[in-house]
Amino acid sequence: MIQAIFFYIFSFIILSSAVMVISSRNPVHSVLFLILAFFNSAGLFVMLGAEFLAMMLIIVYVGAVAVLFLFVVMMLNINISEMKEGFQKYLPVGLLIGIILLAEIFFVISGNGIQRDLNINVQTIPNTHLIGSVLYTDYIYLFQLSGLILLVAMVGAITLTLRERIGVKKQIVNAQTDRKISDVIEVIKVNSKE
């Protein structure tokens, strides 16, 4: 009974924060609602007995991806009026993607999805070992692809936030290593009585 209460609490918070992620006008608030959804999803994973997935969700998504999104959103100069102008233009594509996602969710919930039986006694193998064996054997290419996508996202975030600042002194390493001693030091002979 108590597990059902916690399940409904976590689920309600996840659904409401997911709605707030897509409906919030401020991008920083959207990222904060996304972090709230991640924490509550981790709570559901703990209830299911998947503590490793819960910790990975908090460490990877909250600790890295969501914070990266937050910093990128804060560093970029986002003009909200320009974002509203493109809303009408991309509305049909967004609706199509939303309908496809809802159809996939319905397909999975109805039980018609692709199911694969793992002929493994779950009680004898630890959770981390079971996830590792499935992840690094059956899904190794998808795992490597997700790492590549995260690398591209990191490079893209660095590229977007990197800008040329005028008037800031920078270190030019080649000029420093190529200089001669006579350019830097001037030896002046001073008489002892002057």
PDB file of C-alpha atoms in Angstrom:
ATOM      1  CA  MET A   1       0.000   0.000   0.000  1.00  0.00           C
ATOM      2  CA  ILE A   2       2.770   2.437   0.930  1.00  0.00           C
ATOM      3  CA  GLN A   3       4.646   1.580  -2.275  1.00  0.00           C
ATOM      4  CA  ALA A   4       1.582   2.460  -4.351  1.00  0.00           C
ATOM      5  CA  ILE A   5       1.320   5.832  -2.584  1.00  0.00           C
ATOM      6  CA  PHE A   6       4.977   6.629  -3.269  1.00  0.00           C
ATOM      7  CA  PHE A   7       4.602   5.444  -6.866  1.00  0.00           C
ATOM      8  CA  TYR A   8       1.708   7.819  -7.466  1.00  0.00           C
ATOM      9  CA  ILE A   9       3.528  10.707  -5.773  1.00  0.00           C
ATOM     10  CA  PHE A  10       6.686  10.183  -7.857  1.00  0.00           C
ATOM     11  CA  SER A  11       4.650   9.693 -11.043  1.00  0.00           C
ATOM     12  CA  PHE A  12       2.576  12.826 -10.472  1.00  0.00           C
ATOM     13  CA  ILE A  13       5.703  14.920  -9.871  1.00  0.00           C
ATOM     14  CA  ILE A  14       7.391  13.452 -12.971  1.00  0.00           C
ATOM     15  CA  LEU A  15       4.401  14.152 -15.207  1.00  0.00           C
ATOM     16  CA  SER A  16       3.830  17.660 -13.880  1.00  0.00           C
ATOM     17  CA  SER A  17       7.516  18.592 -14.141  1.00  0.00           C
ATOM     18  CA  ALA A  18       7.657  17.142 -17.680  1.00  0.00           C
ATOM     19  CA  VAL A  19       4.722  19.346 -18.655  1.00  0.00           C
ATOM     20  CA  MET A  20       6.488  22.322 -17.082  1.00  0.00           C
ATOM     21  CA  VAL A  21       9.677  21.541 -19.047  1.00  0.00           C
ATOM     22  CA  ILE A  22       7.914  22.044 -22.351  1.00  0.00           C
ATOM     23  CA  SER A  23       5.533  24.797 -21.263  1.00  0.00           C
ATOM     24  CA  SER A  24       7.825  27.038 -19.226  1.00  0.00           C
ATOM     25  CA  ARG A  25       8.722  30.309 -20.933  1.00  0.00           C
ATOM     26  CA  ASN A  26      12.083  30.656 -19.221  1.00  0.00           C
ATOM     27  CA  PRO A  27      14.706  28.140 -20.486  1.00  0.00           C
ATOM     28  CA  VAL A  28      16.477  28.078 -17.113  1.00  0.00           C
ATOM     29  CA  HIS A  29      13.233  27.087 -15.394  1.00  0.00           C
ATOM     30  CA  SER A  30      12.768  24.349 -17.992  1.00  0.00           C
ATOM     31  CA  VAL A  31      16.157  22.861 -17.140  1.00  0.00           C
ATOM     32  CA  LEU A  32      15.389  23.010 -13.421  1.00  0.00           C
ATOM     33  CA  PHE A  33      12.077  21.193 -13.973  1.00  0.00           C
ATOM     34  CA  LEU A  34      13.999  18.620 -16.030  1.00  0.00           C
ATOM     35  CA  ILE A  35      16.332  18.035 -13.076  1.00  0.00           C
ATOM     36  CA  LEU A  36      13.278  17.567 -10.821  1.00  0.00           C
ATOM     37  CA  ALA A  37      11.908  14.973 -13.251  1.00  0.00           C
ATOM     38  CA  PHE A  38      15.258  13.132 -13.227  1.00  0.00           C
ATOM     39  CA  PHE A  39      15.336  12.973  -9.425  1.00  0.00           C
ATOM     40  CA  ASN A  40      11.812  11.582  -9.221  1.00  0.00           C
ATOM     41  CA  SER A  41      12.584   9.047 -11.953  1.00  0.00           C
ATOM     42  CA  ALA A  42      15.525   7.937  -9.843  1.00  0.00           C
ATOM     43  CA  GLY A  43      13.086   7.476  -6.954  1.00  0.00           C
ATOM     44  CA  LEU A  44      10.981   5.168  -9.132  1.00  0.00           C
ATOM     45  CA  PHE A  45      14.088   3.179 -10.071  1.00  0.00           C
ATOM     46  CA  VAL A  46      14.932   2.737  -6.379  1.00  0.00           C
ATOM     47  CA  MET A  47      11.403   1.459  -5.764  1.00  0.00           C
ATOM     48  CA  LEU A  48      11.855  -1.076  -8.578  1.00  0.00           C
ATOM     49  CA  GLY A  49      15.100  -2.339  -7.037  1.00  0.00           C
ATOM     50  CA  ALA A  50      17.334  -0.865  -9.756  1.00  0.00           C
ATOM     51  CA  GLU A  51      19.596   1.197  -7.520  1.00  0.00           C
ATOM     52  CA  PHE A  52      22.387   1.262 -10.076  1.00  0.00           C
ATOM     53  CA  LEU A  53      20.132   2.837 -12.700  1.00  0.00           C
ATOM     54  CA  ALA A  54      18.905   5.375 -10.149  1.00  0.00           C
ATOM     55  CA  MET A  55      22.440   6.436  -9.253  1.00  0.00           C
ATOM     56  CA  MET A  56      23.501   6.570 -12.895  1.00  0.00           C
ATOM     57  CA  LEU A  57      20.465   8.708 -13.689  1.00  0.00           C
ATOM     58  CA  ILE A  58      21.425  11.178 -10.975  1.00  0.00           C
ATOM     59  CA  ILE A  59      25.158  11.157 -11.675  1.00  0.00           C
ATOM     60  CA  VAL A  60      25.070  11.205 -15.476  1.00  0.00           C
ATOM     61  CA  TYR A  61      21.935  13.134 -16.299  1.00  0.00           C
ATOM     62  CA  VAL A  62      21.635  15.518 -13.379  1.00  0.00           C
ATOM     63  CA  GLY A  63      25.347  15.816 -12.727  1.00  0.00           C
ATOM     64  CA  ALA A  64      26.486  16.214 -16.293  1.00  0.00           C
ATOM     65  CA  VAL A  65      23.881  16.585 -18.996  1.00  0.00           C
ATOM     66  CA  ALA A  66      21.339  18.791 -17.202  1.00  0.00           C
ATOM     67  CA  VAL A  67      24.057  20.993 -15.734  1.00  0.00           C
ATOM     68  CA  LEU A  68      25.585  21.287 -19.209  1.00  0.00           C
ATOM     69  CA  PHE A  69      22.197  22.319 -20.580  1.00  0.00           C
ATOM     70  CA  LEU A  70      21.839  24.837 -17.769  1.00  0.00           C
ATOM     71  CA  PHE A  71      25.218  26.428 -18.421  1.00  0.00           C
ATOM     72  CA  VAL A  72      24.652  26.539 -22.174  1.00  0.00           C
ATOM     73  CA  VAL A  73      21.251  28.148 -21.699  1.00  0.00           C
ATOM     74  CA  MET A  74      22.685  30.682 -19.255  1.00  0.00           C
ATOM     75  CA  MET A  75      25.682  31.526 -21.460  1.00  0.00           C
ATOM     76  CA  LEU A  76      23.774  31.907 -24.696  1.00  0.00           C
ATOM     77  CA  ASN A  77      21.991  35.129 -25.355  1.00  0.00           C
ATOM     78  CA  ILE A  78      18.543  33.719 -26.095  1.00  0.00           C
ATOM     79  CA  ASN A  79      16.033  36.137 -27.545  1.00  0.00           C
ATOM     80  CA  ILE A  80      12.597  34.870 -26.549  1.00  0.00           C
ATOM     81  CA  SER A  81      10.799  36.965 -29.163  1.00  0.00           C
ATOM     82  CA  GLU A  82      12.794  35.213 -31.914  1.00  0.00           C
ATOM     83  CA  MET A  83      11.856  31.856 -30.411  1.00  0.00           C
ATOM     84  CA  LYS A  84       8.172  32.763 -30.536  1.00  0.00           C
ATOM     85  CA  GLU A  85       8.448  33.761 -34.192  1.00  0.00           C
ATOM     86  CA  GLY A  86       9.616  30.290 -35.196  1.00  0.00           C
ATOM     87  CA  PHE A  87       6.822  28.580 -33.250  1.00  0.00           C
ATOM     88  CA  GLN A  88       4.283  28.758 -36.064  1.00  0.00           C
ATOM     89  CA  LYS A  89       6.852  27.597 -38.578  1.00  0.00           C
ATOM     90  CA  TYR A  90       7.790  24.398 -36.719  1.00  0.00           C
ATOM     91  CA  LEU A  91       4.356  23.592 -35.236  1.00  0.00           C
ATOM     92  CA  PRO A  92       3.413  20.900 -37.830  1.00  0.00           C
ATOM     93  CA  VAL A  93       6.729  19.091 -37.397  1.00  0.00           C
ATOM     94  CA  GLY A  94       6.396  19.259 -33.620  1.00  0.00           C
ATOM     95  CA  LEU A  95       2.858  17.890 -33.735  1.00  0.00           C
ATOM     96  CA  LEU A  96       3.974  15.040 -35.999  1.00  0.00           C
ATOM     97  CA  ILE A  97       6.810  14.104 -33.643  1.00  0.00           C
ATOM     98  CA  GLY A  98       4.432  14.324 -30.658  1.00  0.00           C
ATOM     99  CA  ILE A  99       1.913  12.008 -32.332  1.00  0.00           C
ATOM    100  CA  ILE A 100       4.664   9.502 -33.160  1.00  0.00           C
ATOM    101  CA  LEU A 101       5.913   9.558 -29.553  1.00  0.00           C
ATOM    102  CA  LEU A 102       2.397   9.063 -28.184  1.00  0.00           C
ATOM    103  CA  ALA A 103       1.866   6.152 -30.584  1.00  0.00           C
ATOM    104  CA  GLU A 104       5.126   4.560 -29.405  1.00  0.00           C
ATOM    105  CA  ILE A 105       4.145   4.978 -25.760  1.00  0.00           C
ATOM    106  CA  PHE A 106       0.738   3.410 -26.454  1.00  0.00           C
ATOM    107  CA  PHE A 107       2.427   0.579 -28.387  1.00  0.00           C
ATOM    108  CA  VAL A 108       4.726  -0.212 -25.463  1.00  0.00           C
ATOM    109  CA  ILE A 109       2.034   0.092 -22.783  1.00  0.00           C
ATOM    110  CA  SER A 110      -0.421  -2.124 -24.677  1.00  0.00           C
ATOM    111  CA  GLY A 111       2.088  -4.980 -24.567  1.00  0.00           C
ATOM    112  CA  ASN A 112       2.582  -5.289 -28.297  1.00  0.00           C
ATOM    113  CA  GLY A 113       6.152  -4.076 -28.104  1.00  0.00           C
ATOM    114  CA  ILE A 114       9.163  -6.213 -28.800  1.00  0.00           C
ATOM    115  CA  GLN A 115       9.910  -8.261 -25.721  1.00  0.00           C
ATOM    116  CA  ARG A 116      12.931 -10.407 -25.194  1.00  0.00           C
ATOM    117  CA  ASP A 117      13.113 -13.009 -22.462  1.00  0.00           C
ATOM    118  CA  LEU A 118      16.345 -13.085 -20.542  1.00  0.00           C
ATOM    119  CA  ASN A 119      16.845 -16.672 -19.459  1.00  0.00           C
ATOM    120  CA  ILE A 120      18.777 -15.546 -16.413  1.00  0.00           C
ATOM    121  CA  ASN A 121      17.861 -16.007 -12.801  1.00  0.00           C
ATOM    122  CA  VAL A 122      17.745 -12.406 -11.647  1.00  0.00           C
ATOM    123  CA  GLN A 123      18.004 -13.348  -7.974  1.00  0.00           C
ATOM    124  CA  THR A 124      21.472 -14.896  -8.344  1.00  0.00           C
ATOM    125  CA  ILE A 125      23.128 -12.167 -10.436  1.00  0.00           C
ATOM    126  CA  PRO A 126      23.611  -8.661  -9.022  1.00  0.00           C
ATOM    127  CA  ASN A 127      21.847  -5.792 -10.738  1.00  0.00           C
ATOM    128  CA  THR A 128      25.048  -4.085 -11.886  1.00  0.00           C
ATOM    129  CA  HIS A 129      26.480  -7.278 -13.365  1.00  0.00           C
ATOM    130  CA  LEU A 130      23.237  -8.019 -15.237  1.00  0.00           C
ATOM    131  CA  ILE A 131      23.071  -4.515 -16.714  1.00  0.00           C
ATOM    132  CA  GLY A 132      26.738  -4.633 -17.718  1.00  0.00           C
ATOM    133  CA  SER A 133      26.431  -8.024 -19.388  1.00  0.00           C
ATOM    134  CA  VAL A 134      23.422  -6.960 -21.447  1.00  0.00           C
ATOM    135  CA  LEU A 135      24.765  -3.481 -22.207  1.00  0.00           C
ATOM    136  CA  TYR A 136      28.216  -4.556 -23.366  1.00  0.00           C
ATOM    137  CA  THR A 137      27.087  -7.568 -25.394  1.00  0.00           C
ATOM    138  CA  ASP A 138      23.717  -6.915 -27.019  1.00  0.00           C
ATOM    139  CA  TYR A 139      23.704  -3.123 -27.067  1.00  0.00           C
ATOM    140  CA  ILE A 140      27.380  -2.245 -27.489  1.00  0.00           C
ATOM    141  CA  TYR A 141      26.877  -0.288 -30.724  1.00  0.00           C
ATOM    142  CA  LEU A 142      24.018   1.757 -29.272  1.00  0.00           C
ATOM    143  CA  PHE A 143      26.129   2.382 -26.147  1.00  0.00           C
ATOM    144  CA  GLN A 144      29.029   3.634 -28.238  1.00  0.00           C
ATOM    145  CA  LEU A 145      26.645   5.753 -30.336  1.00  0.00           C
ATOM    146  CA  SER A 146      25.240   7.420 -27.216  1.00  0.00           C
ATOM    147  CA  GLY A 147      28.785   8.249 -26.090  1.00  0.00           C
ATOM    148  CA  LEU A 148      29.490   9.770 -29.502  1.00  0.00           C
ATOM    149  CA  ILE A 149      26.302  11.841 -29.318  1.00  0.00           C
ATOM    150  CA  LEU A 150      27.317  13.150 -25.884  1.00  0.00           C
ATOM    151  CA  LEU A 151      30.761  14.037 -27.260  1.00  0.00           C
ATOM    152  CA  VAL A 152      29.209  15.959 -30.154  1.00  0.00           C
ATOM    153  CA  ALA A 153      26.883  17.749 -27.695  1.00  0.00           C
ATOM    154  CA  MET A 154      29.854  18.749 -25.545  1.00  0.00           C
ATOM    155  CA  VAL A 155      31.825  20.060 -28.529  1.00  0.00           C
ATOM    156  CA  GLY A 156      28.737  21.916 -29.752  1.00  0.00           C
ATOM    157  CA  ALA A 157      28.193  23.535 -26.352  1.00  0.00           C
ATOM    158  CA  ILE A 158      31.812  24.657 -26.208  1.00  0.00           C
ATOM    159  CA  THR A 159      31.615  26.004 -29.753  1.00  0.00           C
ATOM    160  CA  LEU A 160      28.407  27.919 -29.051  1.00  0.00           C
ATOM    161  CA  THR A 161      29.726  29.556 -25.909  1.00  0.00           C
ATOM    162  CA  LEU A 162      33.183  30.353 -27.284  1.00  0.00           C
ATOM    163  CA  ARG A 163      33.300  33.919 -28.503  1.00  0.00           C
ATOM    164  CA  GLU A 164      36.030  36.399 -29.325  1.00  0.00           C
ATOM    165  CA  ARG A 165      36.442  39.105 -26.714  1.00  0.00           C
ATOM    166  CA  ILE A 166      37.985  42.385 -27.809  1.00  0.00           C
ATOM    167  CA  GLY A 167      40.435  44.115 -25.492  1.00  0.00           C
ATOM    168  CA  VAL A 168      41.343  41.028 -23.477  1.00  0.00           C
ATOM    169  CA  LYS A 169      45.028  40.208 -23.257  1.00  0.00           C
ATOM    170  CA  LYS A 170      45.814  36.662 -24.261  1.00  0.00           C
ATOM    171  CA  GLN A 171      48.884  34.548 -23.932  1.00  0.00           C
ATOM    172  CA  ILE A 172      50.641  33.861 -27.224  1.00  0.00           C
ATOM    173  CA  VAL A 173      52.790  30.837 -26.522  1.00  0.00           C
ATOM    174  CA  ASN A 174      54.688  30.853 -29.841  1.00  0.00           C
ATOM    175  CA  ALA A 175      55.744  34.466 -29.370  1.00  0.00           C
ATOM    176  CA  GLN A 176      56.958  33.691 -25.871  1.00  0.00           C
ATOM    177  CA  THR A 177      59.006  30.661 -26.818  1.00  0.00           C
ATOM    178  CA  ASP A 178      60.490  32.269 -29.955  1.00  0.00           C
ATOM    179  CA  ARG A 179      61.722  35.432 -28.241  1.00  0.00           C
ATOM    180  CA  LYS A 180      65.399  36.166 -27.767  1.00  0.00           C
ATOM    181  CA  ILE A 181      67.031  37.091 -24.523  1.00  0.00           C
ATOM    182  CA  SER A 182      68.173  40.419 -25.971  1.00  0.00           C
ATOM    183  CA  ASP A 183      64.529  41.332 -26.672  1.00  0.00           C
ATOM    184  CA  VAL A 184      63.538  40.802 -23.056  1.00  0.00           C
ATOM    185  CA  ILE A 185      66.555  41.711 -20.947  1.00  0.00           C
ATOM    186  CA  GLU A 186      68.646  44.822 -21.329  1.00  0.00           C
ATOM    187  CA  VAL A 187      71.970  44.780 -19.523  1.00  0.00           C
ATOM    188  CA  ILE A 188      73.007  48.230 -18.370  1.00  0.00           C
ATOM    189  CA  LYS A 189      76.443  48.760 -16.959  1.00  0.00           C
ATOM    190  CA  VAL A 190      76.293  51.148 -14.050  1.00  0.00           C
ATOM    191  CA  ASN A 191      79.379  52.746 -12.586  1.00  0.00           C
ATOM    192  CA  SER A 192      79.770  52.145  -8.901  1.00  0.00           C
ATOM    193  CA  LYS A 193      79.782  55.831  -7.944  1.00  0.00           C
ATOM    194  CA  GLU A 194      76.728  56.882  -9.997  1.00  0.00           C
TER     195      GLU A 194
END
